Short mmCIF file of C-alpha atoms in Angstrom, two decimals:
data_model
loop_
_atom_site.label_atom_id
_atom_site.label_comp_id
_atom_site.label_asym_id
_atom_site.label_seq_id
_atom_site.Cartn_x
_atom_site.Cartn_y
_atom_site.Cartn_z
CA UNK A 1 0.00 0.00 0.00
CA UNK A 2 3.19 2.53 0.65
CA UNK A 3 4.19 1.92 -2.61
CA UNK A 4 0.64 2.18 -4.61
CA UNK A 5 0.41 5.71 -2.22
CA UNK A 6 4.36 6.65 -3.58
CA UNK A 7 3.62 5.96 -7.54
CA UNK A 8 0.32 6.73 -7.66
CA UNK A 9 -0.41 9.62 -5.17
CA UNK A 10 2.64 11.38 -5.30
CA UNK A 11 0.44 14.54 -4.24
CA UNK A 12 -0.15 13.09 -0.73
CA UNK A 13 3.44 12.54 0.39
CA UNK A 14 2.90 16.07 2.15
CA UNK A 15 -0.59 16.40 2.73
CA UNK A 16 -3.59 14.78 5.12
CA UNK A 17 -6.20 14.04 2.89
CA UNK A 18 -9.41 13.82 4.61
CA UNK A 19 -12.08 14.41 2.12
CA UNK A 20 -11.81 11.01 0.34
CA UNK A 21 -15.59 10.24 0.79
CA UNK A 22 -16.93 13.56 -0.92
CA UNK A 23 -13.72 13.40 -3.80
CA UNK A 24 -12.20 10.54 -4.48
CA UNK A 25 -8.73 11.32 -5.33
CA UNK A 26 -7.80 10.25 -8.87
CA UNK A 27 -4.73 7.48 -9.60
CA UNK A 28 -1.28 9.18 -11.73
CA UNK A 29 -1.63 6.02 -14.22
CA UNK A 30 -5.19 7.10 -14.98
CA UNK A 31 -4.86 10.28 -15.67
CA UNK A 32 -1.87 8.79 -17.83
CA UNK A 33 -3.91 6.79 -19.74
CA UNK A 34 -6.63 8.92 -20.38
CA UNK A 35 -4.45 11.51 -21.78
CA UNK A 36 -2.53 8.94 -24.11
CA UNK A 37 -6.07 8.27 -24.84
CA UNK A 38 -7.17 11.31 -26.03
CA UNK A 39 -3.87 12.11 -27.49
CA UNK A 40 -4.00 9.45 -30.36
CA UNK A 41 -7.67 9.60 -31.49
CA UNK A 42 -9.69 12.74 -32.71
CA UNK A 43 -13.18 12.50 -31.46
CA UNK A 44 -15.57 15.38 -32.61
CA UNK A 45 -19.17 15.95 -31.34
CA UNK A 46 -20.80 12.40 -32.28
CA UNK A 47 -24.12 14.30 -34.10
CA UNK A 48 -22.44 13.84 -37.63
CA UNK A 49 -21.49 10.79 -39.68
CA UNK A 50 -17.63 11.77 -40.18
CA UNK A 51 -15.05 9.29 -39.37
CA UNK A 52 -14.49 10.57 -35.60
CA UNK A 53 -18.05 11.55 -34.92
CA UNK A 54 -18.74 8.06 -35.00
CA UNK A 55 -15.58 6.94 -33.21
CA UNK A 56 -17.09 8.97 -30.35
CA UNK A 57 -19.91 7.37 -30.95
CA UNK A 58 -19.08 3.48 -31.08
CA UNK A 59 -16.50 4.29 -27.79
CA UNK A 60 -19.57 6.03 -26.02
CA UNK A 61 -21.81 3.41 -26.24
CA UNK A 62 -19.50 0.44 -25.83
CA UNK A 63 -18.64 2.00 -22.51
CA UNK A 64 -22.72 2.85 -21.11
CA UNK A 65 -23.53 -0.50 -21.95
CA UNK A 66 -20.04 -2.64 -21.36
CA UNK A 67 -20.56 -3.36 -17.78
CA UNK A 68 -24.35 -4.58 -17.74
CA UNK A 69 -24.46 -6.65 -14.79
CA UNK A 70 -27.54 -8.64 -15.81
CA UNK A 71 -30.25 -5.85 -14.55
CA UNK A 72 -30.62 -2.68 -16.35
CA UNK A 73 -32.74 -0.36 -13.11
CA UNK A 74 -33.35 3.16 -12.62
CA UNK A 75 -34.24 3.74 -8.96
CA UNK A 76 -34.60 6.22 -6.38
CA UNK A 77 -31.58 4.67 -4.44
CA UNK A 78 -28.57 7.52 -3.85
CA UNK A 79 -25.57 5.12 -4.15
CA UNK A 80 -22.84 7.61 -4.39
CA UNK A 81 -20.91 6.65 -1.14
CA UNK A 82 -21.95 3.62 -1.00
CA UNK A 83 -20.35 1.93 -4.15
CA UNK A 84 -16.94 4.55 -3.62
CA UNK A 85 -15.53 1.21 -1.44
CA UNK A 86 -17.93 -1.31 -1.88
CA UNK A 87 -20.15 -3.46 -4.76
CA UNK A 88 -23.42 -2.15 -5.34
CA UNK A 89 -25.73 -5.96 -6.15
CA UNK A 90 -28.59 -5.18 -8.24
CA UNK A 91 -28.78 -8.82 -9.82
CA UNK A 92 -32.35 -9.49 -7.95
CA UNK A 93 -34.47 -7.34 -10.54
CA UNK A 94 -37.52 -7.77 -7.80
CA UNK A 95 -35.54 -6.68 -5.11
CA UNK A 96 -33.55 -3.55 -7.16
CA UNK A 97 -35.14 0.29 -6.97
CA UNK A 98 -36.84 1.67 -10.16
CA UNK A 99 -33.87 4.25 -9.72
CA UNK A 100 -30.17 4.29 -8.60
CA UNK A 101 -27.85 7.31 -8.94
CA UNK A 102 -24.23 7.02 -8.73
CA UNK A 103 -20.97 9.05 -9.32
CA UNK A 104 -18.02 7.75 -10.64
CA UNK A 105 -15.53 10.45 -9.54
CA UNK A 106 -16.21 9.03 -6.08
CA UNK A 107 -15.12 5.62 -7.18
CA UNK A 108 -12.10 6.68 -9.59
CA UNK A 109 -11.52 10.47 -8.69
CA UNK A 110 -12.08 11.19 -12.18
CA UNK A 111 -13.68 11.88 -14.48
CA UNK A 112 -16.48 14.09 -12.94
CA UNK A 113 -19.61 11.87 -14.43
CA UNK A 114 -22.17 10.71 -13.14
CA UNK A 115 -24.54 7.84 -13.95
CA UNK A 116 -28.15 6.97 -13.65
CA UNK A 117 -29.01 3.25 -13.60
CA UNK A 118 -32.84 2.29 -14.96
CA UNK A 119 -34.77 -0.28 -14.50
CA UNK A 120 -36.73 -1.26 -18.02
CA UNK A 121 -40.01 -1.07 -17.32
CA UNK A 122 -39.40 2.69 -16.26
CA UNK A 123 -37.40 3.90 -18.57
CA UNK A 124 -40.65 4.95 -20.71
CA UNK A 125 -41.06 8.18 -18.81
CA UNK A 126 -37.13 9.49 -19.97
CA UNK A 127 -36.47 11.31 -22.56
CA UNK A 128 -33.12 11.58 -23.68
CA UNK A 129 -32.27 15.51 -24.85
CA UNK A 130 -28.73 17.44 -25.76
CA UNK A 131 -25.01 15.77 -26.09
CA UNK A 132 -23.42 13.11 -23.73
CA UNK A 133 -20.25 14.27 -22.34
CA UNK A 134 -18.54 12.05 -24.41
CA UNK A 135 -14.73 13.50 -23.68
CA UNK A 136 -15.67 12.00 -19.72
CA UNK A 137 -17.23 8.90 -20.88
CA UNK A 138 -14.59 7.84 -22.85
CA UNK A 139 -12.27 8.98 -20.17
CA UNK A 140 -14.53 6.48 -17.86
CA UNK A 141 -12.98 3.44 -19.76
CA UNK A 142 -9.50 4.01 -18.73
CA UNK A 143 -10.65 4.75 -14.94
CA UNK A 144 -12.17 1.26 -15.09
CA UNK A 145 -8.97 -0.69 -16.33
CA UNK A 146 -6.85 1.30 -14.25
CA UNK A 147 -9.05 1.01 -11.14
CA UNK A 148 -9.39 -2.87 -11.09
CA UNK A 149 -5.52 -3.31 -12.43
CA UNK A 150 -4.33 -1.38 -8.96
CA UNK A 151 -7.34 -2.22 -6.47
CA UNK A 152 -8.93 -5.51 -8.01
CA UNK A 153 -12.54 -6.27 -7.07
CA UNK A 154 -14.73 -4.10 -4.94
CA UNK A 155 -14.29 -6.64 -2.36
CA UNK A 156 -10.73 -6.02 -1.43
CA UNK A 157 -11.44 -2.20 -1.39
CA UNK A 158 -14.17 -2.90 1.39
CA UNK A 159 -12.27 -5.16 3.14
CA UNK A 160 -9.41 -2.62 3.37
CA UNK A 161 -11.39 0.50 3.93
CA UNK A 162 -13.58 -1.57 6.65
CA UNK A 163 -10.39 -2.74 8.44
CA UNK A 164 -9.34 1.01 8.32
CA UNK A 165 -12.38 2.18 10.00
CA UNK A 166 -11.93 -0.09 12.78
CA UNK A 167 -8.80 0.66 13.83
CA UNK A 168 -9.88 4.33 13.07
CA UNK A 169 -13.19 3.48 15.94
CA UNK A 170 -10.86 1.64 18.20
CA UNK A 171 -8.26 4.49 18.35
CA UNK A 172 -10.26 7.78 18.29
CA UNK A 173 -13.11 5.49 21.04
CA UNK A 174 -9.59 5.34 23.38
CA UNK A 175 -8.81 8.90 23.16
CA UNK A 176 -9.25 10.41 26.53
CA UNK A 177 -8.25 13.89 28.56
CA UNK A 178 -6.06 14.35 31.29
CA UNK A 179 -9.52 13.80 33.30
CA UNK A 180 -10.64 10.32 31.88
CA UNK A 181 -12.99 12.06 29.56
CA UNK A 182 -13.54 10.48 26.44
CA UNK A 183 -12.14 13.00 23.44
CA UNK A 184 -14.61 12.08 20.61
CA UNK A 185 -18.19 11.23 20.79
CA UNK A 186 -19.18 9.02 18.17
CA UNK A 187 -22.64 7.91 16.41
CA UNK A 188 -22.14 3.71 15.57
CA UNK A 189 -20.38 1.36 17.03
CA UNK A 190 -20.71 -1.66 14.58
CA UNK A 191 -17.24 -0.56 12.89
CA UNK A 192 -15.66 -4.00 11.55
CA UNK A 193 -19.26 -5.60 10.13
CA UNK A 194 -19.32 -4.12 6.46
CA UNK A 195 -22.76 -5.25 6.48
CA UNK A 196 -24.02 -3.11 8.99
CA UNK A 197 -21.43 -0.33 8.87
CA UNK A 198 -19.68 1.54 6.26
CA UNK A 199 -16.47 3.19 6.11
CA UNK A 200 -17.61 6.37 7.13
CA UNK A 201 -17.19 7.91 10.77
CA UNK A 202 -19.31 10.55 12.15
CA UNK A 203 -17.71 11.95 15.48
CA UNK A 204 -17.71 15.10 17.38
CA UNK A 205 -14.69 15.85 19.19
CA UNK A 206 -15.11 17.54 22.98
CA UNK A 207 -13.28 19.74 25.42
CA UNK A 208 -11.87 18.39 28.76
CA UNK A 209 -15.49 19.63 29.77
CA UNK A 210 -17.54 17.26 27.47
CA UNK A 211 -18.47 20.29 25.58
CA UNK A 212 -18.23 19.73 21.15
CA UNK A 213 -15.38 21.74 19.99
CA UNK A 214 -16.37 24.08 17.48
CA UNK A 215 -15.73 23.33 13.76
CA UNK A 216 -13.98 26.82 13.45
CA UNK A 217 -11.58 25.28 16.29
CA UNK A 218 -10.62 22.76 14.07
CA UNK A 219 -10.40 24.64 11.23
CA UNK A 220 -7.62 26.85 12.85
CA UNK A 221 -5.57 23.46 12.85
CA UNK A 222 -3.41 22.41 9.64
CA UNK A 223 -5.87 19.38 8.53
CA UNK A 224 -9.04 21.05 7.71
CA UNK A 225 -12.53 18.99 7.98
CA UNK A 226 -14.28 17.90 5.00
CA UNK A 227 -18.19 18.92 6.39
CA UNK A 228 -17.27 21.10 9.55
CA UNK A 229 -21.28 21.45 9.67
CA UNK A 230 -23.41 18.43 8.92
CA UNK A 231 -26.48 19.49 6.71
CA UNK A 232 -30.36 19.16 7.64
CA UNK A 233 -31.57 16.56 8.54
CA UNK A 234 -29.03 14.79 9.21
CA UNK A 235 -27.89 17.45 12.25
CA UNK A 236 -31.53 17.10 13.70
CA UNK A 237 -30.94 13.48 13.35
CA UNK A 238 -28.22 13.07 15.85
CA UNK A 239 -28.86 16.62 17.55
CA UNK A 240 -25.65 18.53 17.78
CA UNK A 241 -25.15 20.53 20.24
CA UNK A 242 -24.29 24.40 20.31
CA UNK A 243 -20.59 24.33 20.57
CA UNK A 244 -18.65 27.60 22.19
CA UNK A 245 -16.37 29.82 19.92
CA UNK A 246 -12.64 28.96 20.14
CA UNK A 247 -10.05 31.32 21.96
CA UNK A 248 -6.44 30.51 21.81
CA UNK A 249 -3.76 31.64 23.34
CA UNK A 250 -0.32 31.92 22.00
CA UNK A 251 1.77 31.34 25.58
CA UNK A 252 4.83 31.78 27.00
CA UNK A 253 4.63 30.49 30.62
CA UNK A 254 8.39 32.39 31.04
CA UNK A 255 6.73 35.76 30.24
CA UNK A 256 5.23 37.58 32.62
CA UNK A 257 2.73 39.77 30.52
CA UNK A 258 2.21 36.14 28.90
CA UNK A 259 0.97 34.68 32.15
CA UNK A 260 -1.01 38.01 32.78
CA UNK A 261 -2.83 37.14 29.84
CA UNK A 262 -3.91 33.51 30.29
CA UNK A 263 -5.04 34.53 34.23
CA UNK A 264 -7.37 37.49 32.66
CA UNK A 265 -8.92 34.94 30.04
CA UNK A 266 -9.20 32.18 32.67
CA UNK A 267 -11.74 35.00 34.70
CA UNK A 268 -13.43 35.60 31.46
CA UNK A 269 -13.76 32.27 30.53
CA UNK A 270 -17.10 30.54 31.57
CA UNK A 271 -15.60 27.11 30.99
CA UNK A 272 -12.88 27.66 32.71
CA UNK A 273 -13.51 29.31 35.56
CA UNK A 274 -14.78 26.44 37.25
CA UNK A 275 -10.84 25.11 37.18
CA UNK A 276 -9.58 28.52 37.88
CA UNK A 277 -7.40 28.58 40.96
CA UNK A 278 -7.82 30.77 43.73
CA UNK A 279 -5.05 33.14 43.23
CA UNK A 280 -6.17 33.60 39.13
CA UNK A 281 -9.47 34.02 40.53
CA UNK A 282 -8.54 37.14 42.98
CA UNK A 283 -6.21 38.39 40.17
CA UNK A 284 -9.50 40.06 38.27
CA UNK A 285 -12.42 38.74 40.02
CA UNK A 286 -13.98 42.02 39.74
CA UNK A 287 -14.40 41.81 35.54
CA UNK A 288 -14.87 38.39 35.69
CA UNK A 289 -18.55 39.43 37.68
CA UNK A 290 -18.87 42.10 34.47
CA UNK A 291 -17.19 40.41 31.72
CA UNK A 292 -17.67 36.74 31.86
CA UNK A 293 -18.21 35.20 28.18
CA UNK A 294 -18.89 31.85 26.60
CA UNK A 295 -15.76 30.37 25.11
CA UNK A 296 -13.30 27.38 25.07
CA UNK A 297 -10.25 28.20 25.82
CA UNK A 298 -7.48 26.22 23.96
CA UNK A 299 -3.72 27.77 25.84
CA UNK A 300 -0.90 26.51 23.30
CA UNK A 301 2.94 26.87 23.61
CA UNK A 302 3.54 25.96 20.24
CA UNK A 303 4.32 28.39 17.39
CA UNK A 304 1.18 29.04 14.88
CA UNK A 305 1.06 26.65 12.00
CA UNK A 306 1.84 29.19 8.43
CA UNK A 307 -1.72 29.29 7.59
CA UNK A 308 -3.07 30.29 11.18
CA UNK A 309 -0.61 32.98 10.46
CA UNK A 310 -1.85 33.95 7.46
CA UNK A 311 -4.90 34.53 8.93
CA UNK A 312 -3.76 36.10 12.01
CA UNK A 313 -1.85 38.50 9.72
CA UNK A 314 -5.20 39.24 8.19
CA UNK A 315 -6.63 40.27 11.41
CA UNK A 316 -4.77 42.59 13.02
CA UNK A 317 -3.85 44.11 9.77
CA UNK A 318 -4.90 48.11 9.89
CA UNK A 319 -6.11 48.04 6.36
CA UNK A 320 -8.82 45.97 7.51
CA UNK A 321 -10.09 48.14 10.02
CA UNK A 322 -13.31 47.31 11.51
CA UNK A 323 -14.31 43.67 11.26
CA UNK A 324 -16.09 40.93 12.62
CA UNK A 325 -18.84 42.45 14.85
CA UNK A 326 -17.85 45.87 16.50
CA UNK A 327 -14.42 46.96 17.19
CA UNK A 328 -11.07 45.64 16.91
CA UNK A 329 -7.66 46.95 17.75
CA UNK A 330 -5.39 46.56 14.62
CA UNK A 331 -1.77 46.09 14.70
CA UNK A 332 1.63 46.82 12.93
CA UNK A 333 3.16 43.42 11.36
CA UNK A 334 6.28 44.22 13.52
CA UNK A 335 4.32 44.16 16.58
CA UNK A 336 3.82 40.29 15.58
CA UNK A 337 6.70 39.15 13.54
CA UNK A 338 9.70 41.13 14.50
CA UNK A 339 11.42 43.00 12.00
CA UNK A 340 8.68 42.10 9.32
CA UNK A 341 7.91 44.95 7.18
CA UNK A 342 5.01 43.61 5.72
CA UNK A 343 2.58 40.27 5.13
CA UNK A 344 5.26 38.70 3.17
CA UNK A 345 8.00 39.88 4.79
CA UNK A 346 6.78 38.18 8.23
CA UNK A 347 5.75 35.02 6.68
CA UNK A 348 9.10 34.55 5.50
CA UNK A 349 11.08 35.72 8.54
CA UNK A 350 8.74 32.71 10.83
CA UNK A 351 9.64 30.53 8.34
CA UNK A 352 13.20 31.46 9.15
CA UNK A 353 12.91 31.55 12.62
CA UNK A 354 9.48 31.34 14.70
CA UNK A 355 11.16 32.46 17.69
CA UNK A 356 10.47 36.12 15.45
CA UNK A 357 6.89 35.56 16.52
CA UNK A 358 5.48 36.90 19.46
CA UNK A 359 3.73 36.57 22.44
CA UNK A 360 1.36 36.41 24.37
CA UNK A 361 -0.83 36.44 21.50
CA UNK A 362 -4.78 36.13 21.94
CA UNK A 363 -7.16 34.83 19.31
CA UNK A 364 -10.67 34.76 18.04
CA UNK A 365 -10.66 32.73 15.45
CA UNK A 366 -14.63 32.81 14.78
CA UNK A 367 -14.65 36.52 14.45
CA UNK A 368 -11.31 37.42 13.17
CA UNK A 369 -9.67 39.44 16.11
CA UNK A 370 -6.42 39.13 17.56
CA UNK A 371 -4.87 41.46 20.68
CA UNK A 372 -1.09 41.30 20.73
CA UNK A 373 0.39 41.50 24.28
CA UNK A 374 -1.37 41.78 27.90
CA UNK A 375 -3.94 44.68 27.24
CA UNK A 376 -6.76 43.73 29.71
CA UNK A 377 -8.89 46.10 28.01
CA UNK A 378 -8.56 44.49 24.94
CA UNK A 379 -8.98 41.41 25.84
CA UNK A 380 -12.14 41.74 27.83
CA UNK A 381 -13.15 43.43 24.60
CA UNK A 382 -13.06 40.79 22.76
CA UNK A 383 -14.67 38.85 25.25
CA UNK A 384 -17.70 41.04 25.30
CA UNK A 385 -17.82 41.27 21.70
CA UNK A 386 -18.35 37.11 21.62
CA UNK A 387 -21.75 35.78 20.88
CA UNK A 388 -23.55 34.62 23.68
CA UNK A 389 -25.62 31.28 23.60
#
């Protein structure tokens, strides 16, 4: 499997991929042969009798009707995940769905075509109107051969992929805090039956609290979600709860005005003040009574990843002036890269050495403010400013 990933993902040998079930990633040898393909024969719009008209013709139709499977249904059956790892059986014509929808760029990763399987005795209420896509249906011929010479059947694929989401269950089921609390919540448990469960994992992850982290929480990290925000119905169905709006801080437990900062948003903090000591809580117990806001608070010693930079350069930038909801203070780059002269300059100056950046550095990553330093009006500021649930 390292070596399929090496030759034929080459793209992934830097990157977590995590949207596999909404876009199939495409093999290198495919789009290889598809382009050899293409490269060799001229195929023209197949409404005319010329030579390659009908060689986009006679390809196009030897490829919608190569693979019959001995049932020809059109149902009302969405199979698009489904058959992406596993073999969609419609040989029982009684048992099949007038209509089954499918998308082969979730199987292969290209090309981006979909099909539409009908049953006979339904197909009299289609019409057929306008020109098949026949560049992506003849490109659908070489994603077949090259699928089933690197994969196989569909059988080893859900094999693999259902193996995968077991140890995927078993690992992320284990995760705890430093309190015993379990780190993800998750909606099946029959992971390891491919009968009863597919390869897919739905999972909230939670605070030390319990609480669901925020989706914008994890899209401040470096492997960004597929679906931070499951669609209607499916939210009603499993009732997520209202998560709170991420805070972190940027910390430097050997700075003073560093520790200043994480004891002012401890008092502010309405999740964490139940685990605020007693000296943090006599350090500003007053605004805490005035000031208190709904937030998680994630405290962080490491260095920003280059895109949480990005954006933090985006927020305390003073051509942006006003953003989010009310005010924000805004910033000179120096004040957070030192030395930088500009957006560029202090991306490439962290990259040299992120000792440049600096701290304490306080952000809201929901609405786009940052407060550089220990500024306890600032940061109470921002902590009136969040939403409140």
């Amino acid at each position: 499997m390292d070596a399929l990933r090496e030759q034929e993902y080459p793209l992934l040998s830097q990157t977590t991929y995590l949207d596999h079930a909404g876009t199939t990633l495409y093999a290198k040898s495919l789009i290889t042969a598809f382009s050899r393909d293409i490269q060799s024969s001229l195929f023209r719009n197949p409404h005319s009798m010329s030579l390659s008209s009908q060689l986009s013709t006679q390809r196009t139709e030897n490829i919608r009707f190569a693979a019959d499977g001995g049932a020809n249904v059109f149902t009302l059956l969405n199979a698009a995940s489904f058959v992406s790892t596993a073999a969609l059986d419609l040989g029982d014509a009684n048992a099949a769905p007038d209509f089954t929808a499918l998308s082969f760029y979730k199987i292969f990763g290209f090309p981006d075509l979909g099909a539409l399987i009908v049953r006979k005795s339904a197909a009299r209420i289609l019409e057929r109107h306008g020109t098949l896509p026949f560049h992506s249906i003849i490109a659908l011929d070489a994603a077949i051969d090259t699928h089933e010479r690197l994969y196989g059947s569909m059988a080893n694929i859900s094999a693999h992929t259902g193996f995968l989401a077991k140890r995927v269950y078993d690992r992320l089921a284990a995760l705890t805090h430093f309190n015993d609390k379990n780190v993800c919540r998750i909606y099946q448990s029959d992971y390891g039956n491919q009968a009863l469960q597919g390869p897919i994992i739905a999972f909230n992850l939670r605070n030390s609290q319990g609480e669901n982290l925020s989706y914008v929480h994890i899209t401040s990290t470096s492997i960004p979600p597929a679906h931070p925000q499951l669609q209607p119905p499916t939210a009603k169905m499993f009732r997520f709860s209202k998560t709170l709006d991420p805070i972190t801080l940027f910390h430097s437990p050997s700075l003073a005005s560093s520790t200043r900062a994480l004891n002012i948003l401890k008092q502010a903090s309405s999740t964490a003040g139940e685990t605020a000591t007693e000296d943090q809580a006599s350090d500003h117990s007053r605004h805490a009574k005035q000031q208190r806001g709904e937030f998680e608070l994630e405290v962080t010693t490491s260095p920003p990843t280059p895109d949480q930079l990005r954006s933090i350069l985006d927020y305390i930038s003073p051509l942006s002036g006003v953003g989010g909801q009310g005010e924000k203070a805004t910033y000179g780059v120096a004040e957070l890269v030192k030395g930088a002269r500009d957006a560029e300059d202090a991306l490439k100056k962290f990259k040299e050495d992120n000792d440049n950046f600096t701290r304490p550095l306080t952000v809201d990553w929901v609405n786009g403010r940052a407060v550089i330093g220990d500024s306890e009006s600032e940061i109470l500021r921002m902590v009136r400013q969040l939403p409140t649930y």
